[in-house]
PDB file of C-alpha atoms and ligand atoms in Angstrom:
ATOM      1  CA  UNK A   1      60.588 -39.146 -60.184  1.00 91.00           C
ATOM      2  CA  UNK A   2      57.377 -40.411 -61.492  1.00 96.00           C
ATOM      3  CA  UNK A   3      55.309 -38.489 -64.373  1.00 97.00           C
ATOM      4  CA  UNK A   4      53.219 -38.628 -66.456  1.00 98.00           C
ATOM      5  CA  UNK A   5      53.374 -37.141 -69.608  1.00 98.00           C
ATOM      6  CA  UNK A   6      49.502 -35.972 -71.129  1.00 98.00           C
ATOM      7  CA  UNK A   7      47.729 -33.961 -74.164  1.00 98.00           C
ATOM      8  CA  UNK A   8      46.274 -35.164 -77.272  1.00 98.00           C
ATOM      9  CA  UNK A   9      47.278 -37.133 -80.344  1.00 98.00           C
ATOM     10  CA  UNK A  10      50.181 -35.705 -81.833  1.00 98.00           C
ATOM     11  CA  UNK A  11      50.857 -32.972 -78.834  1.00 98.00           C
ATOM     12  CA  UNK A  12      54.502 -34.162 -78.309  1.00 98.00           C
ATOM     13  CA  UNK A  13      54.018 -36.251 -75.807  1.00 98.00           C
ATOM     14  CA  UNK A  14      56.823 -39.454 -77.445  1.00 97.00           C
ATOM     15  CA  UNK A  15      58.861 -36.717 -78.408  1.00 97.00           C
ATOM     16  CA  UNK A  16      59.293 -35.094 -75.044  1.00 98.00           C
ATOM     17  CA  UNK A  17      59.157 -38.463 -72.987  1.00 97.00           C
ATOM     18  CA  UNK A  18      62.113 -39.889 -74.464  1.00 96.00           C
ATOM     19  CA  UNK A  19      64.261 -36.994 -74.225  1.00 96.00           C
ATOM     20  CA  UNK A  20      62.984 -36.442 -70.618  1.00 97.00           C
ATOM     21  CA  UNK A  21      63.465 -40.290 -70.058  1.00 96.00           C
ATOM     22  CA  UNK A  22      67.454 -39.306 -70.754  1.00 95.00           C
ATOM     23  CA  UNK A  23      67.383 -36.617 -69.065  1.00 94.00           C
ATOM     24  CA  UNK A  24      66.392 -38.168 -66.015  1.00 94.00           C
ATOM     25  CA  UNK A  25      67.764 -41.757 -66.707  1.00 95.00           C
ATOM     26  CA  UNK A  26      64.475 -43.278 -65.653  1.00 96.00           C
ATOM     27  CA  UNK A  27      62.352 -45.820 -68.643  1.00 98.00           C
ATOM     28  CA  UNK A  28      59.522 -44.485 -70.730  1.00 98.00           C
ATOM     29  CA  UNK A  29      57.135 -46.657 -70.732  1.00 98.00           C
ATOM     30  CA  UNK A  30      54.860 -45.787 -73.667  1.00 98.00           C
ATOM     31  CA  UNK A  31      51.578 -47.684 -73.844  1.00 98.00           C
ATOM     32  CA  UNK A  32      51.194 -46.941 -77.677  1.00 97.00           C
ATOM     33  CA  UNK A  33      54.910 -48.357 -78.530  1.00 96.00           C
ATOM     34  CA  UNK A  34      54.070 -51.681 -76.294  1.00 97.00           C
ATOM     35  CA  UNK A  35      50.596 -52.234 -78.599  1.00 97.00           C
ATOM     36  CA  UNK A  36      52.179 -51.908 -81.702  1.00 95.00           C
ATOM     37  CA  UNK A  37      55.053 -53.988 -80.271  1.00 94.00           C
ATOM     38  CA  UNK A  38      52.607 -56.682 -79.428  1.00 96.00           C
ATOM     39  CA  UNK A  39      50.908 -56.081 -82.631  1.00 95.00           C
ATOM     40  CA  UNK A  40      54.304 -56.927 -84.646  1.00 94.00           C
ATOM     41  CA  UNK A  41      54.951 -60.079 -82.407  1.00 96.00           C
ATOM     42  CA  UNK A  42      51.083 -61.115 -83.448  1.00 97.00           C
ATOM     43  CA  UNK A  43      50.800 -62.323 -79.882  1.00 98.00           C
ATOM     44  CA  UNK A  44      47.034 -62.726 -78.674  1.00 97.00           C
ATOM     45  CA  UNK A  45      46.745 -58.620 -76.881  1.00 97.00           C
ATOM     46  CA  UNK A  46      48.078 -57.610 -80.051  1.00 97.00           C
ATOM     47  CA  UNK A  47      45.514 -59.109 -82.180  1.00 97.00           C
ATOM     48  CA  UNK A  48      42.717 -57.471 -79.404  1.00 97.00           C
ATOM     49  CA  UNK A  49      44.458 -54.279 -79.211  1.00 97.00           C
ATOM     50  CA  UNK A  50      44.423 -53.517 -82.900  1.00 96.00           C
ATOM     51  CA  UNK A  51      40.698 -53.766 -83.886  1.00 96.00           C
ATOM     52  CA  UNK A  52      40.463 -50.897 -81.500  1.00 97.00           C
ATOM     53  CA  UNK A  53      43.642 -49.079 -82.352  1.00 97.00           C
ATOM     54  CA  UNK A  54      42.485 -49.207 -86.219  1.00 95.00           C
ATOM     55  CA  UNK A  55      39.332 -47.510 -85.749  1.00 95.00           C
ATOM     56  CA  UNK A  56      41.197 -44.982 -83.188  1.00 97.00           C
ATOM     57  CA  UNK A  57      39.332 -46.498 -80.107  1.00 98.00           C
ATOM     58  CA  UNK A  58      40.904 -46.760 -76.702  1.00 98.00           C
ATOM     59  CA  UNK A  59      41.668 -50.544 -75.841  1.00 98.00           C
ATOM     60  CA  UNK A  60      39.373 -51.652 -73.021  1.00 98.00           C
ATOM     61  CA  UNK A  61      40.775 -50.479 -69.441  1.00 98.00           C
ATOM     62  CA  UNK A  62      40.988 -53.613 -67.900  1.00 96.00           C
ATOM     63  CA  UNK A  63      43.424 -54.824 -70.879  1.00 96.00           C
ATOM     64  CA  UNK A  64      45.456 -51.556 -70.727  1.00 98.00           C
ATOM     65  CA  UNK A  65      45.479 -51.628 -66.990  1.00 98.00           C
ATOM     66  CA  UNK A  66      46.628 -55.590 -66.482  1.00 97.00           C
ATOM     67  CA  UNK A  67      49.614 -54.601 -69.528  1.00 97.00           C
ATOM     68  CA  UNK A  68      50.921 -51.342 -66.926  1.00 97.00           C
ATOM     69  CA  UNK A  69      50.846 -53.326 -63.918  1.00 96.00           C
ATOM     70  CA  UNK A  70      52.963 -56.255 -65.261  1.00 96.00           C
ATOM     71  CA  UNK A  71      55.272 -53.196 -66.149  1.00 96.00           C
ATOM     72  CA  UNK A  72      55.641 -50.983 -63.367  1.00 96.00           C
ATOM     73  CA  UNK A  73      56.485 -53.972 -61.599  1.00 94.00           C
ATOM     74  CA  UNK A  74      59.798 -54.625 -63.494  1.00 95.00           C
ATOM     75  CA  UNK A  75      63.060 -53.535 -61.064  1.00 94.00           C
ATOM     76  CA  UNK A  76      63.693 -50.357 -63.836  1.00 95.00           C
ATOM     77  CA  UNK A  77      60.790 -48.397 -62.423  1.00 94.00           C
ATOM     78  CA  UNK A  78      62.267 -48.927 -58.707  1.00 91.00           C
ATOM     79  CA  UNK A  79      63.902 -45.333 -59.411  1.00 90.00           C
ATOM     80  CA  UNK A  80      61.006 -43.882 -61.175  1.00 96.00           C
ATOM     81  CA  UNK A  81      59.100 -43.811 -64.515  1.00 98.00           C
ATOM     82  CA  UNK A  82      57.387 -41.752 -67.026  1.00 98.00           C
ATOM     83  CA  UNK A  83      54.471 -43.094 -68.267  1.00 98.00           C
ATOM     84  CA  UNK A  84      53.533 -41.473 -71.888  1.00 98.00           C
ATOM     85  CA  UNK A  85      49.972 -42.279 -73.417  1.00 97.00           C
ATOM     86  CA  UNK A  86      48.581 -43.891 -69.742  1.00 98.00           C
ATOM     87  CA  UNK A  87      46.437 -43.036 -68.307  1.00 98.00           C
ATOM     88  CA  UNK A  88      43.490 -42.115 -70.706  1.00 98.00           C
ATOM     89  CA  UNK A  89      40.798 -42.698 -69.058  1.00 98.00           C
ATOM     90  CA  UNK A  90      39.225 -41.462 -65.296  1.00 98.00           C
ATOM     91  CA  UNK A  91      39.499 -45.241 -64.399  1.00 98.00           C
ATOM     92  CA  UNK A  92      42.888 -45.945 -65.670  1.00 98.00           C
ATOM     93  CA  UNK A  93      44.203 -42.775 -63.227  1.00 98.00           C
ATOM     94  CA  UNK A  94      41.816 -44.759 -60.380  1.00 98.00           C
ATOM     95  CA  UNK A  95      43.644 -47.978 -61.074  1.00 98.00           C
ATOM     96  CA  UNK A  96      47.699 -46.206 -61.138  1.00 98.00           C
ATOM     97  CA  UNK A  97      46.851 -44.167 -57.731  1.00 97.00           C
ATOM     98  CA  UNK A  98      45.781 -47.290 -55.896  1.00 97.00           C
ATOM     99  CA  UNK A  99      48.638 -49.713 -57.889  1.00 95.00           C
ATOM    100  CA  UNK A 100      51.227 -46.681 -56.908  1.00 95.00           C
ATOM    101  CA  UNK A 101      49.736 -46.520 -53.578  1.00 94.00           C
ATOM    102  CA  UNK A 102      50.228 -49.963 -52.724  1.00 93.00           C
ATOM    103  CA  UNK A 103      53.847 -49.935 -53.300  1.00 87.00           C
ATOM    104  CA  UNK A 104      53.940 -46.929 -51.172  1.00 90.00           C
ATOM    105  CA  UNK A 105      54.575 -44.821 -53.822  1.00 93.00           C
ATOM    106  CA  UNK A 106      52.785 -42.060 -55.812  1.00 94.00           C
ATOM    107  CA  UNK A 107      52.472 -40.130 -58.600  1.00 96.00           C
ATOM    108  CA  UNK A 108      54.741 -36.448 -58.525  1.00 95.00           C
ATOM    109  CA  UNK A 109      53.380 -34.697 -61.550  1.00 97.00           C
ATOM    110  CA  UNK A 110      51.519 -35.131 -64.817  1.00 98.00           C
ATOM    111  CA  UNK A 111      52.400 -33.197 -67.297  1.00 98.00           C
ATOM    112  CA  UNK A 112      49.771 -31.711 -70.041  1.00 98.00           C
ATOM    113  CA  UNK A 113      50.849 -30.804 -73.540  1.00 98.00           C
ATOM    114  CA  UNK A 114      48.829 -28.002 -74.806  1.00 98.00           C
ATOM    115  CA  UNK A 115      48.746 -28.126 -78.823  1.00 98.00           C
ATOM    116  CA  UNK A 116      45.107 -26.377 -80.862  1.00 97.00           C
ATOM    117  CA  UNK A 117      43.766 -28.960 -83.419  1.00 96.00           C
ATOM    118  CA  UNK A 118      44.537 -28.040 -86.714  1.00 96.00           C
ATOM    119  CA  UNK A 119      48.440 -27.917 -85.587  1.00 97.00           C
ATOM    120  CA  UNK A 120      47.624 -31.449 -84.377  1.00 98.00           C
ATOM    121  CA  UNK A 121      46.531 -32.130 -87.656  1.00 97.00           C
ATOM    122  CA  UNK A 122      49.164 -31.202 -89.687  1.00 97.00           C
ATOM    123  CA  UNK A 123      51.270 -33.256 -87.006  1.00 98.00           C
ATOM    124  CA  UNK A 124      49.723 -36.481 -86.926  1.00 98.00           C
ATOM    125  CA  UNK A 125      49.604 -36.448 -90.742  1.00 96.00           C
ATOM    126  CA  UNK A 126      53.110 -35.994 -91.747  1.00 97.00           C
ATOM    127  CA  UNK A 127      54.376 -38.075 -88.973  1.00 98.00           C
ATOM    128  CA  UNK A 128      56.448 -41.047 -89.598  1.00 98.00           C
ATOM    129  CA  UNK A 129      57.386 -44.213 -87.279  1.00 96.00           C
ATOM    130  CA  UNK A 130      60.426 -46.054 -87.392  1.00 96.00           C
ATOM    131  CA  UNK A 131      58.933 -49.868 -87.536  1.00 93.00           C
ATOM    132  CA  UNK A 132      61.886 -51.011 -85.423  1.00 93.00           C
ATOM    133  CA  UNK A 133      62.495 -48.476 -82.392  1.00 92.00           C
ATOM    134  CA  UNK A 134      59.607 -46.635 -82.290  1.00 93.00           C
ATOM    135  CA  UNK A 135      61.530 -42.993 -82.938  1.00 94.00           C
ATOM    136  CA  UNK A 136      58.945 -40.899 -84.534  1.00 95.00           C
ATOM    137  CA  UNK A 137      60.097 -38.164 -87.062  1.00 97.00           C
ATOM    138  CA  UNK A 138      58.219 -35.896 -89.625  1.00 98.00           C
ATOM    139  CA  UNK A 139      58.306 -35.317 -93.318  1.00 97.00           C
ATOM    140  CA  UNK A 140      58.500 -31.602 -92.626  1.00 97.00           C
ATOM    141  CA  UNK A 141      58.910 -30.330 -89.453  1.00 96.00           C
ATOM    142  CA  UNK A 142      61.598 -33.195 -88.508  1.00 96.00           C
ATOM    143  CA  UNK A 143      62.839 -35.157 -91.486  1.00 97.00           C
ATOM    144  CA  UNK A 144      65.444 -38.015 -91.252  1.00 98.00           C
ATOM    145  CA  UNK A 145      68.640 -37.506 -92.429  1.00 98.00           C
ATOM    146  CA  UNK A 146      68.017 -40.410 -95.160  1.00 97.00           C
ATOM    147  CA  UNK A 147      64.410 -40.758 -96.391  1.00 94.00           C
ATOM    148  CA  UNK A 148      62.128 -43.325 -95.422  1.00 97.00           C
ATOM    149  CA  UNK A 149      64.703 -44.422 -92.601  1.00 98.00           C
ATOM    150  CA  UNK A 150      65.501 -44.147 -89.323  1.00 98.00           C
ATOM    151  CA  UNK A 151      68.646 -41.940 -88.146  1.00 98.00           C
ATOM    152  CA  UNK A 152      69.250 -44.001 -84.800  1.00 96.00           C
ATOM    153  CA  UNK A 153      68.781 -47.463 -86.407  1.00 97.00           C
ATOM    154  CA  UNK A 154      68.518 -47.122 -90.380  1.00 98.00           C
ATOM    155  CA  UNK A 155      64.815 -49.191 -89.911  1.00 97.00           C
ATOM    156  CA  UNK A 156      62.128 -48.506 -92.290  1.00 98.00           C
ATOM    157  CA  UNK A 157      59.794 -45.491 -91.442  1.00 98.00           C
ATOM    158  CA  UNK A 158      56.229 -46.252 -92.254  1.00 97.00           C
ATOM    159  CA  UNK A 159      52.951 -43.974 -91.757  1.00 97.00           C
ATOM    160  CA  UNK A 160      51.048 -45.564 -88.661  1.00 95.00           C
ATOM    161  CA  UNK A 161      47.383 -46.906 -89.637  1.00 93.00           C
ATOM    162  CA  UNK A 162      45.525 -44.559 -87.330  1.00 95.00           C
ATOM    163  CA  UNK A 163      47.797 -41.392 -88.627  1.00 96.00           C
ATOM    164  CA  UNK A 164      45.339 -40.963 -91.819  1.00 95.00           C
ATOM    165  CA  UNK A 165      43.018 -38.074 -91.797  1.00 93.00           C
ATOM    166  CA  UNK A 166      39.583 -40.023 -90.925  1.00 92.00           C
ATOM    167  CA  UNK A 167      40.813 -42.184 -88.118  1.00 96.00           C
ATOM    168  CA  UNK A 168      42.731 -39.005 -87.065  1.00 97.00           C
ATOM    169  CA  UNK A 169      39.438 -36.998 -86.134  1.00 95.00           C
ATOM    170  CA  UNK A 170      37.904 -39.721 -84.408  1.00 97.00           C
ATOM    171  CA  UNK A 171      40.991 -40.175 -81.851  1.00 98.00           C
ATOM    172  CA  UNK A 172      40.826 -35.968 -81.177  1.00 97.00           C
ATOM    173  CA  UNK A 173      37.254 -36.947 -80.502  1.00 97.00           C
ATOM    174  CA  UNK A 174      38.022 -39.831 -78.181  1.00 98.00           C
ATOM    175  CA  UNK A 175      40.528 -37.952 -76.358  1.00 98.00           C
ATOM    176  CA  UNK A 176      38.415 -34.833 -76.133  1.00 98.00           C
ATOM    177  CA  UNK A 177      35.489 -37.098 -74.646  1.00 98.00           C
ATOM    178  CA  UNK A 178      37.476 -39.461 -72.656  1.00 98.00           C
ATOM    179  CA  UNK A 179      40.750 -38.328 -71.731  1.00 98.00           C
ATOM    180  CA  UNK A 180      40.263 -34.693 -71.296  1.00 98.00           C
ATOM    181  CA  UNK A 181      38.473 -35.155 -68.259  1.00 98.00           C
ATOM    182  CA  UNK A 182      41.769 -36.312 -66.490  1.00 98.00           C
ATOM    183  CA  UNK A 183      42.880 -32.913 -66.327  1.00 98.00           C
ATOM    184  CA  UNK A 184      40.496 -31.454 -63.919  1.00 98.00           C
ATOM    185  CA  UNK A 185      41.358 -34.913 -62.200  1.00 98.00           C
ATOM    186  CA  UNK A 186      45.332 -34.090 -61.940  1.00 98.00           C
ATOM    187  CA  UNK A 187      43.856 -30.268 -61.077  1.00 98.00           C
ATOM    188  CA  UNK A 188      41.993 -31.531 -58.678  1.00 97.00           C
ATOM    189  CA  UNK A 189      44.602 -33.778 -56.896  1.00 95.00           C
ATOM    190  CA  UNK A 190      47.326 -30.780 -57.681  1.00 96.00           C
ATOM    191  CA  UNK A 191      49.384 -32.664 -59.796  1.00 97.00           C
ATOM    192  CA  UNK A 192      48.939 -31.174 -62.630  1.00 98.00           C
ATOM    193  CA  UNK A 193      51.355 -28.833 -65.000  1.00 98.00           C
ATOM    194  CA  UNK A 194      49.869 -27.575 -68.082  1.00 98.00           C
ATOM    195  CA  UNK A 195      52.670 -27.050 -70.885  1.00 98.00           C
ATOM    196  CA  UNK A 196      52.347 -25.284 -73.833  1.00 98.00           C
ATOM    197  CA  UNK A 197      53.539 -27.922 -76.684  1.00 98.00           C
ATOM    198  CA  UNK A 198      54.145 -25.232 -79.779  1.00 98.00           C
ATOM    199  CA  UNK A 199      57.385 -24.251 -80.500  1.00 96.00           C
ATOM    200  CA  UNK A 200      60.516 -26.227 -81.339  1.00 96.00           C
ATOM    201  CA  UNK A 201      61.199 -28.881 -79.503  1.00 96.00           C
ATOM    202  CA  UNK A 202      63.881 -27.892 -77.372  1.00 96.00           C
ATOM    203  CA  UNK A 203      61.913 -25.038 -76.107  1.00 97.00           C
ATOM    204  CA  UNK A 204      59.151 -27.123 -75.564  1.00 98.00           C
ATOM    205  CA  UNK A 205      61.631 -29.603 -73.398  1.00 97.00           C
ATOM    206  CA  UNK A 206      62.788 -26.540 -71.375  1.00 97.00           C
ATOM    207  CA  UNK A 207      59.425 -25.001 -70.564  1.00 97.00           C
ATOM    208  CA  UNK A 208      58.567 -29.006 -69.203  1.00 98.00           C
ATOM    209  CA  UNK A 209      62.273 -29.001 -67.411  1.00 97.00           C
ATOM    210  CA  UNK A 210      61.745 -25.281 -66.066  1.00 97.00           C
ATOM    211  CA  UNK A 211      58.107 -26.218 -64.489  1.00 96.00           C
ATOM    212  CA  UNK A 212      59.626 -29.316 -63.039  1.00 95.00           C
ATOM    213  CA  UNK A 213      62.036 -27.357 -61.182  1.00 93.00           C
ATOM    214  CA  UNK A 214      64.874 -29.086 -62.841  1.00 91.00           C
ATOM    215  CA  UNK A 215      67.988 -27.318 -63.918  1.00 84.00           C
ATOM    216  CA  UNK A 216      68.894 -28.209 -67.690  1.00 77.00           C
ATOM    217  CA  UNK A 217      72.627 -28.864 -67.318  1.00 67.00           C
TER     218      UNK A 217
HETATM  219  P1  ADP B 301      49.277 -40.966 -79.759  1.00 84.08           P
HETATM  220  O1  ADP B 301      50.593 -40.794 -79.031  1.00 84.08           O
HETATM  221  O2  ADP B 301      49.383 -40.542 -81.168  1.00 84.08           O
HETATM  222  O3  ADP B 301      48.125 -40.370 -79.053  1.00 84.08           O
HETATM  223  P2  ADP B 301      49.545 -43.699 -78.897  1.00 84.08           P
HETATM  224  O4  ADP B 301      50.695 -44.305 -79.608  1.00 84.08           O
HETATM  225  O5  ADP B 301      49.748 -43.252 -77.496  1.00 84.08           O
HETATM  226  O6  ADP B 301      48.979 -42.525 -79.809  1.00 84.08           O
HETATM  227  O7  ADP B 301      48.316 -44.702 -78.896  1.00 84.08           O
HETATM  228  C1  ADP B 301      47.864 -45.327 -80.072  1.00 84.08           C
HETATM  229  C2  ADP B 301      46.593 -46.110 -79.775  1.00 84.08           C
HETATM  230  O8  ADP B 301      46.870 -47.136 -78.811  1.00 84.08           O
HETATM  231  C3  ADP B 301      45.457 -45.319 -79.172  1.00 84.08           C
HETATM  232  O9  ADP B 301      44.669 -44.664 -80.152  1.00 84.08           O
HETATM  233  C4  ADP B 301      44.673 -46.429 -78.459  1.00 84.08           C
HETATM  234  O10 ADP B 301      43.912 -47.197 -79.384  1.00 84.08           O
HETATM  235  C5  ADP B 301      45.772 -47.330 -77.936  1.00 84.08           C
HETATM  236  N1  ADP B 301      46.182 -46.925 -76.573  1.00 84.08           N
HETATM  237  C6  ADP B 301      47.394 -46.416 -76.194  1.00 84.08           C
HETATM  238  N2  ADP B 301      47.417 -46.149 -74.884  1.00 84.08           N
HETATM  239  C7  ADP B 301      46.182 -46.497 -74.410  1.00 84.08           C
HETATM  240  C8  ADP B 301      45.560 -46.434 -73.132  1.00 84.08           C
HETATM  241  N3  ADP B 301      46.200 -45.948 -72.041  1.00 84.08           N
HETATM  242  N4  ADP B 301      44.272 -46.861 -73.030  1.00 84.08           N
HETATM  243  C9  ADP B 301      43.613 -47.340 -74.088  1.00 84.08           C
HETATM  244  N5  ADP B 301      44.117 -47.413 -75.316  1.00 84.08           N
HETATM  245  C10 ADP B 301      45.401 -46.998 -75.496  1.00 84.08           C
HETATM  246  P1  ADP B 302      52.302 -37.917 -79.493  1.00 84.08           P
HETATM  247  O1  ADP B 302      53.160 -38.981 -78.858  1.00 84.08           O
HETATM  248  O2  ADP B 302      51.727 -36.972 -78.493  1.00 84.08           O
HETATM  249  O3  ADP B 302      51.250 -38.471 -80.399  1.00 84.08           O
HETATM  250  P2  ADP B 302      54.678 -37.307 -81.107  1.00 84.08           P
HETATM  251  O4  ADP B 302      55.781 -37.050 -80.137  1.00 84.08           O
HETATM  252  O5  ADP B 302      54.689 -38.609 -81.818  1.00 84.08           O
HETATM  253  O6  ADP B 302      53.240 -37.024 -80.401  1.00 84.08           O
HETATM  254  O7  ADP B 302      54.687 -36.117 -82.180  1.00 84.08           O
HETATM  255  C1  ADP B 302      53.722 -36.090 -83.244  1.00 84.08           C
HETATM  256  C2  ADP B 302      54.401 -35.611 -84.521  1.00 84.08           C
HETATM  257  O8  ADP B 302      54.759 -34.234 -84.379  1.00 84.08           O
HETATM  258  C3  ADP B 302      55.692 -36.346 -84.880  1.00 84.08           C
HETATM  259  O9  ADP B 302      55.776 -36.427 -86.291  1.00 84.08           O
HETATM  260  C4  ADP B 302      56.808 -35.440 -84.332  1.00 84.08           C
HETATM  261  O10 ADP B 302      57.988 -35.540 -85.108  1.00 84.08           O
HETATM  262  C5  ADP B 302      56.174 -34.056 -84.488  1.00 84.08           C
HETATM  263  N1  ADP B 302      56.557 -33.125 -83.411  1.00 84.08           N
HETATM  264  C6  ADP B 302      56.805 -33.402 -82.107  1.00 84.08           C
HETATM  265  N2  ADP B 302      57.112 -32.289 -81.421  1.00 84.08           N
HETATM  266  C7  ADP B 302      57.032 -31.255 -82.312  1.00 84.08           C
HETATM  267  C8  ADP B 302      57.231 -29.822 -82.214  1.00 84.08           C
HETATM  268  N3  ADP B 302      57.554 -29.245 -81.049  1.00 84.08           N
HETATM  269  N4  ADP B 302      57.049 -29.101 -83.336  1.00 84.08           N
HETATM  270  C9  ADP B 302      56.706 -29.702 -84.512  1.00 84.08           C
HETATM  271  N5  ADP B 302      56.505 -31.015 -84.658  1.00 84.08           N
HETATM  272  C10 ADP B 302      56.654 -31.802 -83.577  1.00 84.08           C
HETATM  273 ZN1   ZN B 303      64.718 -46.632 -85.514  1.00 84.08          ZN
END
């Protein structure tokens, strides 16, 4: 199956991914995760993707676009994929329906997390990142076991640069202006499944599982 998993900053969308991605034994391939990955190895897309990323800009399409393509062609997406945080933009959904298309493949759903701002907020602040898997937790709503480190690999947790309140408000912004129009693009090519993301996080898993169709055995 291939999805795509939507909504603002903060919505859910890493969370649910990855546990989706087990469900369904297919990769997540989050676009975020492979920035700040390049970022870390101080390789040359790194060093162009964070003077965006720090100000809460999107990183120019053709960048982002050239970065999924190299992935999507690796032999793990041969089953299927969910993509989390791609596309964001009208022309980054342009450039996956005709890279899809070419393989003879498409897109089956994309998935929209529906969270109101101020519980964004709250999210995005008091999130943490583990600096070597990625795992995201939260001071209150999802604490690690032992503070300041990571339950599945004991790496430091660390707040990201762009999850401080004034870099926060511009990325709602961007996505509002930018991103939001995908959804009457999915709506439009009836792909689209609007979720709502409050609620614990198993719920919010089932409610994605139960408008998939899939049973959650
Ligand atoms: P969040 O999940 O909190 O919305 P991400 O980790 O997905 O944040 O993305 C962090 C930053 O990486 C974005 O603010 C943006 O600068 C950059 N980025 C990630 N995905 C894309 C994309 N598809 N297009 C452009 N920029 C992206
Ligand atoms: P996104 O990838 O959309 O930016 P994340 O999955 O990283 O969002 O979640 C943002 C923050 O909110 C993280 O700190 C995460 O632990 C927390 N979180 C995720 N899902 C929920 C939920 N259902 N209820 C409360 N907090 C959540
Ligand atoms: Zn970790």
């Amino acid at each position: 199956m291939n999805l795509i998993i939507m909504g603002p900053p903060g919505a859910g969308k890493g969370t649910q991914s990855r546990r989706l991605g087990e469900h369904l034994a297919v990769p997540v391939i989050s676009t975020g995760e492979m920035l700040r990955d390049e970022i870390k190895r101080k390789t040359t897309l790194g060093a162009q993707a964070k003077r965006h990323m720090d100000k809460g800009e999107l990183i120019p399409d053709s960048l982002m676009i050239g970065v999924i393509e190299e992935r999507l062609k690796r032999s793990d997406c041969a089953r299927g994929f969910i993509l989390d945080g791609f596309p964001r933009t009208v022309a980054q959904a342009d450039a996956l329906h005709k890279m899809l298309g070419e393989n003879g493949s498409s897109l089956e759903h994309a998935v929209s997390l529906a969270v109101p701002n101020d519980e964004l907020l709250k999210r995005l602040s008091g999130r943490r990142t583990c600096r070597d898997c990625g795992a995201m937790y939260h001071i209150i709503f999802d604490p690690p076991t032992n503070a300041g480190l990571c339950n599945k690999c004991n790496g430091e947790l660390y707040q990201r640069d762009d999850d401080y309140e004034d870099i926060i408000s511009s990325r709602l912004e961007v996505y509002e202006s930018q991103t939001s129009p995908l959804l009457d693009y999915y709506r439009g090519h009836r792909q689209l499944l609007e979720v709502d993301g409050i609620g614990g996080r198993d719920d919010v898993l089932a409610r994605i599982l139960k408008r998939l169709g899939i049973s959650q055995s």
